Amino acid sequence: MNTILSGQNLINALREHCDQAKKRIWIASPYIGNFKDVQKIIGGNWMRSHIDFRVLTDVESGFIRRDTYAQFKESPNTEIRSLLSLHAKIYLIDDWCLLTSANLTGMAFSARHEVGQVVSGIERVVTLFDQWWQKAQAVSSLPKSPSETITNKEDSTKYKVLYKLPKYTSGASDQFLKKCDQFKVFASLYESVTGRNQQMIQEGFSLYEEVDYFFNYLYHDHPKQPSKEYTKEVRSLSRRQVESKQVEKEILRYFELMSMSYAPGSGQWRLDRRNRIRKILPFEIQSPKKKEIREVLDCLHCLYSYSWNKPKILSENNPRSIARAWNKLINAPFIDAQLIEEVIGEIKYFGMSSACELIAWYYPEKYPMINLNSESGMRFFGYTI
């Protein structure tokens, strides 16, 4: 049975399915609004590498706002194509399909009376979308901006708000999980190219911990610190460099240099820190020891950079609240952006960096350490972070 949605139910249903997507988010919309509104409509799950994210639009007679286009293009799993005279609005999320009158704009979902139908048996819609997708042209750049008349009509906030767009507060968490995905892709390449450092394997390093050490070497310990200049910009690689597998050759060369300089046991402090956190957590909620909470905080490198937060975390939070939040984080069947935001919200002065570092220390086989060193290292090898 097909379901008709309108008003607040329309936007709430769409956002809920986008947040829960596991494999696919396909969108057809001739008008795509500013990124702030788009985030509220579809959330940030589309950034994840396991999501097949396709955007079908019309850049000639419709528009996609430049800020949204730029953000979409930063995710390697995103593909944008343009189909001239597209008028349909389709939202395909996994096996859920919404056919609607609403464009992907804040104006459509918050200031217009729109309607949508949830379609059962989506195979025909998937086939149609794919047919249009094959006809469409890949978008590598945007044409001149459309007239203000069009953009004001289709994407404006000056009209009376009829329905509330959902809040979007998990941007940093979504970005962290996106970076984890990219780190994992790099780690797989690193392992296939190098075969890993056997001394580190014997000492108990996980693959992600070894790659973190490798990135730290490139940023701090190599004489030329080759990744240090890529704290913001991605290193541009020519087509010739890519085709000649320059990245793989550089990974192997720097790996060999790192291995030559690695003294057995020099990374033991990392293993000790990881093992101590895993021994302390999870807490007994009824009687968490403040001393052990302090020990966990002492293991978080980011709190050395923001040292004023550590005493505040200890003095302005109930130990049980801290223990309960940390247990929730590490005992969850899977960690998503919403969970990270919940944990951050339950502990004053315990921020995004601290939560992500705690995850990496506790789950060294599942979650990498995302920091300045790793981000710069990935940018050095051409990864968009």
Coordinates of C-alpha atoms in Angstrom, one line a residue:
M1 CA 0.0 0.0 0.0
N2 CA 1.3 3.4 -1.0
T3 CA 1.5 6.1 1.7
I4 CA 0.8 9.8 1.1
L5 CA 3.0 12.3 3.1
S6 CA 2.7 16.1 3.4
G7 CA 3.6 18.9 5.8
Q8 CA 5.9 18.1 8.7
N9 CA 5.5 14.3 8.1
L10 CA 7.1 14.7 4.6
I11 CA 10.3 16.2 5.8
N12 CA 10.5 14.1 9.0
A13 CA 10.1 10.9 7.0
L14 CA 12.7 11.8 4.4
R15 CA 15.3 12.9 7.0
E16 CA 14.7 9.7 9.1
H17 CA 15.3 7.4 6.2
C18 CA 18.4 9.4 5.1
D19 CA 19.9 9.1 8.6
Q20 CA 19.3 5.4 8.6
A21 CA 20.5 4.7 5.1
K22 CA 22.9 1.7 4.7
K23 CA 23.8 1.5 1.0
R24 CA 22.0 4.1 -1.2
I25 CA 20.8 7.7 -1.4
W26 CA 19.8 8.6 -4.9
I27 CA 18.2 12.0 -5.4
A28 CA 16.6 13.6 -8.5
S29 CA 15.8 17.3 -8.2
P30 CA 16.1 20.1 -10.7
Y31 CA 16.6 22.7 -8.0
I32 CA 19.0 22.1 -5.1
G33 CA 19.3 24.8 -2.4
N34 CA 21.9 26.1 -0.1
F35 CA 24.0 23.6 1.9
K36 CA 22.7 24.7 5.3
D37 CA 19.2 23.7 4.3
V38 CA 20.2 20.6 2.4
Q39 CA 22.0 19.3 5.5
K40 CA 18.8 19.7 7.5
I41 CA 16.8 17.9 4.9
I42 CA 19.0 14.9 4.2
G43 CA 21.5 15.0 7.2
G44 CA 25.1 13.9 6.7
N45 CA 25.0 10.2 6.2
W46 CA 25.6 10.7 2.5
M47 CA 29.2 11.5 3.3
R48 CA 30.0 7.9 4.3
S49 CA 32.0 5.9 1.7
H50 CA 29.6 2.9 1.9
I51 CA 26.7 5.1 0.7
D52 CA 26.2 5.2 -3.1
F53 CA 25.3 8.9 -3.3
R54 CA 23.9 10.1 -6.6
V55 CA 22.5 13.5 -7.4
L56 CA 20.6 14.0 -10.6
T57 CA 19.8 17.6 -11.4
D58 CA 19.6 20.1 -14.2
V59 CA 22.3 22.7 -14.1
E60 CA 21.1 24.5 -17.2
S61 CA 17.4 25.2 -16.6
G62 CA 17.5 24.5 -12.9
F63 CA 20.3 25.1 -10.4
I64 CA 22.4 23.6 -7.7
R65 CA 23.8 26.2 -5.3
R66 CA 27.5 26.5 -5.5
D67 CA 28.1 26.0 -1.8
T68 CA 26.2 22.7 -1.9
Y69 CA 28.0 21.6 -5.1
A70 CA 31.4 22.3 -3.5
Q71 CA 30.5 20.3 -0.4
F72 CA 29.1 17.4 -2.3
K73 CA 32.2 17.2 -4.5
E74 CA 34.4 16.9 -1.4
S75 CA 33.1 13.4 -0.8
P76 CA 34.7 10.8 -3.1
N77 CA 31.5 8.6 -3.1
T78 CA 29.4 11.5 -4.5
E79 CA 28.5 11.7 -8.2
I80 CA 26.5 14.6 -9.7
R81 CA 24.9 14.4 -13.2
S82 CA 22.8 16.9 -15.1
L83 CA 19.8 15.9 -17.2
L84 CA 18.3 18.7 -19.3
S85 CA 14.6 19.4 -18.7
L86 CA 14.5 17.2 -15.6
H87 CA 11.3 18.0 -13.6
A88 CA 10.8 14.9 -11.4
K89 CA 11.7 14.8 -7.7
I90 CA 12.7 11.4 -6.5
Y91 CA 14.3 10.4 -3.3
L92 CA 15.6 6.7 -3.3
I93 CA 17.0 5.7 0.0
D94 CA 17.9 2.0 0.2
D95 CA 14.6 0.2 -0.6
W96 CA 12.4 3.2 0.3
C97 CA 11.2 5.6 -2.4
L98 CA 9.6 8.9 -2.2
L99 CA 8.0 10.5 -5.3
T100 CA 7.2 14.1 -4.4
S101 CA 6.6 17.6 -5.7
A102 CA 9.3 19.0 -3.4
N103 CA 12.7 20.1 -4.7
L104 CA 15.8 19.6 -2.5
T105 CA 15.5 23.1 -1.1
G106 CA 14.7 24.6 2.2
M107 CA 11.9 26.6 0.5
A108 CA 10.1 23.5 -0.7
F109 CA 10.2 21.6 2.6
S110 CA 9.6 24.5 5.0
A111 CA 7.6 27.2 3.2
R112 CA 5.4 25.4 0.6
H113 CA 2.5 22.9 0.7
E114 CA 4.1 19.9 -0.9
V115 CA 3.0 16.3 -1.1
G116 CA 4.8 13.0 -1.6
Q117 CA 4.0 9.4 -2.1
V118 CA 6.0 6.5 -0.6
V119 CA 6.1 3.9 -3.3
S120 CA 6.1 0.1 -2.6
G121 CA 7.8 -2.1 -5.1
I122 CA 10.5 0.4 -6.2
E123 CA 12.1 -1.7 -9.0
R124 CA 10.5 0.3 -11.8
V125 CA 11.5 3.6 -10.2
V126 CA 15.1 2.4 -9.8
T127 CA 15.1 1.3 -13.5
L128 CA 13.8 4.7 -14.6
F129 CA 16.3 6.6 -12.4
D130 CA 19.1 4.5 -13.9
Q131 CA 17.9 5.1 -17.4
W132 CA 17.9 8.9 -16.8
W133 CA 21.3 8.6 -15.1
Q134 CA 22.8 7.0 -18.2
K135 CA 21.5 9.8 -20.4
A136 CA 22.7 12.5 -18.1
Q137 CA 26.1 14.3 -18.3
A138 CA 28.6 14.3 -15.4
V139 CA 28.9 17.7 -13.8
S140 CA 32.5 18.8 -13.5
S141 CA 31.8 22.6 -13.2
L142 CA 28.8 24.8 -12.8
P143 CA 27.6 27.3 -15.4
K144 CA 27.0 30.9 -14.7
S145 CA 24.7 31.4 -11.7
P146 CA 21.0 31.6 -12.6
S147 CA 19.0 34.8 -12.3
E148 CA 18.0 36.1 -8.9
T149 CA 14.4 35.7 -9.9
I150 CA 14.7 31.9 -10.2
T151 CA 16.8 31.5 -7.0
N152 CA 14.6 33.8 -4.9
K153 CA 11.5 31.9 -6.1
E154 CA 12.9 28.4 -5.5
D155 CA 15.3 28.9 -2.6
S156 CA 14.5 31.8 -0.3
T157 CA 14.0 32.2 3.4
K158 CA 11.9 35.4 3.3
Y159 CA 8.6 33.5 3.1
K160 CA 6.6 32.4 6.1
V161 CA 7.8 29.2 7.6
L162 CA 5.0 26.5 7.5
Y163 CA 7.0 23.5 8.7
K164 CA 10.3 23.1 10.6
L165 CA 13.3 21.6 9.0
P166 CA 14.9 19.0 11.3
K167 CA 18.0 20.2 13.2
Y168 CA 21.4 19.2 12.0
T169 CA 24.0 19.2 14.7
S170 CA 26.2 16.2 13.9
G171 CA 28.3 17.8 11.2
A172 CA 31.6 17.3 13.0
S173 CA 30.7 13.7 13.9
D174 CA 29.7 13.0 10.3
Q175 CA 33.0 14.4 9.1
F176 CA 34.9 12.3 11.6
L177 CA 33.2 9.1 10.3
K178 CA 33.8 10.2 6.7
K179 CA 37.5 10.6 7.5
C180 CA 37.5 7.2 9.2
D181 CA 36.2 5.7 5.9
Q182 CA 39.0 7.4 3.9
F183 CA 41.6 6.4 6.4
K184 CA 40.5 2.7 6.1
V185 CA 40.8 2.9 2.3
F186 CA 44.3 4.3 2.6
A187 CA 45.2 1.7 5.3
S188 CA 44.1 -1.1 2.9
L189 CA 46.3 0.3 0.2
Y190 CA 49.2 0.7 2.7
E191 CA 48.9 -2.9 3.8
S192 CA 48.8 -4.2 0.2
V193 CA 51.8 -2.2 -0.9
T194 CA 54.1 -2.7 2.2
G195 CA 53.0 -6.0 3.7
R196 CA 53.3 -4.1 7.0
N197 CA 56.1 -3.7 9.5
Q198 CA 56.8 -7.1 11.0
Q199 CA 58.3 -5.7 14.2
M200 CA 55.2 -3.7 14.9
I201 CA 53.0 -6.7 14.3
Q202 CA 55.0 -8.7 16.8
E203 CA 54.7 -5.9 19.3
G204 CA 50.9 -5.9 18.9
F205 CA 50.2 -2.9 16.7
S206 CA 46.9 -3.1 14.8
L207 CA 47.0 -2.0 11.1
Y208 CA 45.4 1.4 12.0
E209 CA 47.8 2.0 14.8
E210 CA 50.7 1.3 12.4
V211 CA 49.3 3.6 9.8
D212 CA 48.9 6.3 12.5
Y213 CA 52.6 5.8 13.4
F214 CA 53.4 6.1 9.7
F215 CA 51.5 9.4 9.4
N216 CA 53.2 10.7 12.5
Y217 CA 56.6 9.8 10.9
L218 CA 55.7 11.8 7.8
Y219 CA 54.6 14.8 9.8
H220 CA 57.2 15.0 12.6
D221 CA 60.1 12.5 12.3
H222 CA 61.1 12.4 8.6
P223 CA 63.9 14.9 8.0
K224 CA 61.8 16.8 5.4
Q225 CA 58.4 16.4 7.1
P226 CA 56.8 15.9 3.7
S227 CA 53.1 16.0 4.9
K228 CA 53.4 19.1 7.1
E229 CA 52.5 21.6 4.4
Y230 CA 49.2 19.8 3.7
T231 CA 47.3 20.7 6.8
K232 CA 44.6 22.3 4.7
E233 CA 45.2 21.8 1.0
V234 CA 45.2 18.5 -0.8
R235 CA 48.4 17.7 -2.7
S236 CA 47.6 17.8 -6.4
L237 CA 48.6 14.8 -8.3
S238 CA 48.8 14.8 -12.1
R239 CA 47.2 12.2 -14.3
R240 CA 50.6 10.9 -15.2
Q241 CA 51.5 10.5 -11.5
V242 CA 48.3 8.5 -10.8
E243 CA 48.7 6.3 -13.9
S244 CA 52.4 5.5 -13.0
K245 CA 51.2 4.6 -9.4
Q246 CA 53.3 7.3 -7.9
V247 CA 51.4 7.1 -4.7
E248 CA 52.1 3.4 -4.2
K249 CA 55.8 4.0 -4.9
E250 CA 55.9 6.8 -2.4
I251 CA 54.1 4.8 0.3
L252 CA 56.7 2.0 -0.1
R253 CA 59.7 4.4 -0.1
Y254 CA 58.6 6.3 3.1
F255 CA 57.6 3.0 4.7
E256 CA 61.1 1.6 4.2
L257 CA 62.6 4.8 5.7
M258 CA 60.3 4.6 8.7
S259 CA 61.1 1.0 9.2
M260 CA 64.8 1.7 9.1
S261 CA 64.4 4.3 11.8
Y262 CA 62.0 2.4 14.0
A263 CA 63.6 1.1 17.2
P264 CA 62.0 -1.9 18.8
G265 CA 59.7 -0.8 21.6
S266 CA 59.7 2.8 20.7
G267 CA 55.9 2.7 20.2
Q268 CA 55.2 0.9 23.4
W269 CA 53.7 4.0 25.0
R270 CA 50.9 3.8 22.4
L271 CA 50.2 0.2 23.3
D272 CA 50.3 0.9 27.0
R273 CA 47.9 3.8 26.6
R274 CA 45.5 1.7 24.6
N275 CA 45.7 -1.2 27.0
R276 CA 45.1 0.9 30.0
I277 CA 41.9 2.5 28.6
R278 CA 40.6 -0.9 27.6
K279 CA 41.3 -2.3 31.1
I280 CA 39.5 0.6 32.8
L281 CA 36.5 0.7 30.5
P282 CA 33.6 -0.1 30.8
F283 CA 32.9 1.3 34.2
E284 CA 30.8 0.0 37.0
I285 CA 28.2 2.7 36.9
Q286 CA 27.3 2.5 40.6
S287 CA 30.8 3.4 41.8
P288 CA 33.1 4.8 39.1
K289 CA 36.4 5.9 40.5
K290 CA 37.4 9.5 39.9
K291 CA 41.1 8.3 39.8
E292 CA 40.3 6.0 36.8
I293 CA 38.4 8.7 35.0
R294 CA 41.4 10.9 35.4
E295 CA 43.6 8.1 34.0
V296 CA 41.5 7.9 30.9
L297 CA 41.6 11.6 30.4
D298 CA 45.4 11.5 30.8
C299 CA 45.5 9.1 27.9
L300 CA 43.8 11.6 25.5
H301 CA 46.5 13.5 23.7
C302 CA 44.0 16.2 22.6
L303 CA 43.6 17.3 26.2
Y304 CA 47.2 18.2 26.4
S305 CA 46.5 20.8 23.7
Y306 CA 43.4 22.0 25.6
S307 CA 44.7 21.4 29.1
W308 CA 42.2 23.7 30.7
N309 CA 39.4 21.3 29.8
K310 CA 40.7 18.4 31.8
P311 CA 40.1 19.9 35.3
K312 CA 36.8 21.2 34.2
I313 CA 35.7 17.8 33.0
L314 CA 36.6 16.4 36.4
S315 CA 35.1 19.2 38.6
E316 CA 31.9 20.0 36.6
N317 CA 30.6 16.5 35.8
N318 CA 29.2 13.8 38.1
P319 CA 31.5 10.7 37.8
R320 CA 28.4 8.6 37.2
S321 CA 27.4 10.8 34.2
I322 CA 30.9 10.5 32.7
A323 CA 30.9 6.7 33.2
R324 CA 27.4 6.3 31.8
A325 CA 28.2 8.3 28.7
W326 CA 31.5 6.5 28.0
N327 CA 29.9 3.2 28.5
K328 CA 27.2 4.1 26.1
L329 CA 29.8 5.0 23.5
I330 CA 31.9 1.9 23.7
N331 CA 29.1 -0.6 24.3
A332 CA 27.0 0.5 21.3
P333 CA 26.6 -2.2 18.6
F334 CA 27.8 0.5 16.1
I335 CA 29.0 4.1 16.5
D336 CA 27.2 6.7 14.4
A337 CA 27.2 10.5 14.4
Q338 CA 24.1 10.7 16.5
L339 CA 25.6 8.6 19.3
I340 CA 28.8 10.7 19.3
E341 CA 26.8 13.9 19.6
E342 CA 24.7 12.4 22.5
V343 CA 27.9 11.5 24.4
I344 CA 29.4 15.0 23.9
G345 CA 26.2 16.6 25.0
E346 CA 26.2 14.6 28.3
I347 CA 29.7 15.6 29.5
K348 CA 30.6 19.2 29.9
Y349 CA 33.9 20.2 28.3
F350 CA 34.3 16.7 26.7
G351 CA 34.4 17.6 23.1
M352 CA 34.5 16.1 19.6
S353 CA 38.3 15.5 19.6
S354 CA 38.2 13.7 22.9
A355 CA 35.3 11.5 22.0
C356 CA 36.9 10.5 18.7
E357 CA 40.2 9.8 20.3
L358 CA 38.6 7.7 23.0
I359 CA 36.9 5.6 20.3
A360 CA 40.2 5.0 18.5
W361 CA 42.1 4.0 21.6
Y362 CA 39.3 1.6 22.7
Y363 CA 38.7 0.1 19.2
P364 CA 42.1 0.1 17.5
E365 CA 41.1 -2.6 15.0
K366 CA 37.8 -0.8 14.0
Y367 CA 38.4 3.0 14.3
P368 CA 41.5 4.9 13.3
M369 CA 43.1 7.9 15.0
I370 CA 41.9 11.0 13.2
N371 CA 44.1 13.9 13.9
L372 CA 46.3 16.6 12.2
N373 CA 49.0 14.0 11.4
S374 CA 46.6 11.6 9.8
E375 CA 44.7 14.2 7.9
S376 CA 47.8 15.8 6.6
G377 CA 49.2 12.4 5.6
M378 CA 46.1 11.5 3.6
R379 CA 46.1 14.9 1.9
F380 CA 49.8 14.4 1.0
F381 CA 48.9 11.2 -0.8
G382 CA 46.0 13.0 -2.7
Y383 CA 43.0 12.1 -0.5
T384 CA 40.4 14.8 -0.1
I385 CA 39.8 15.2 3.6

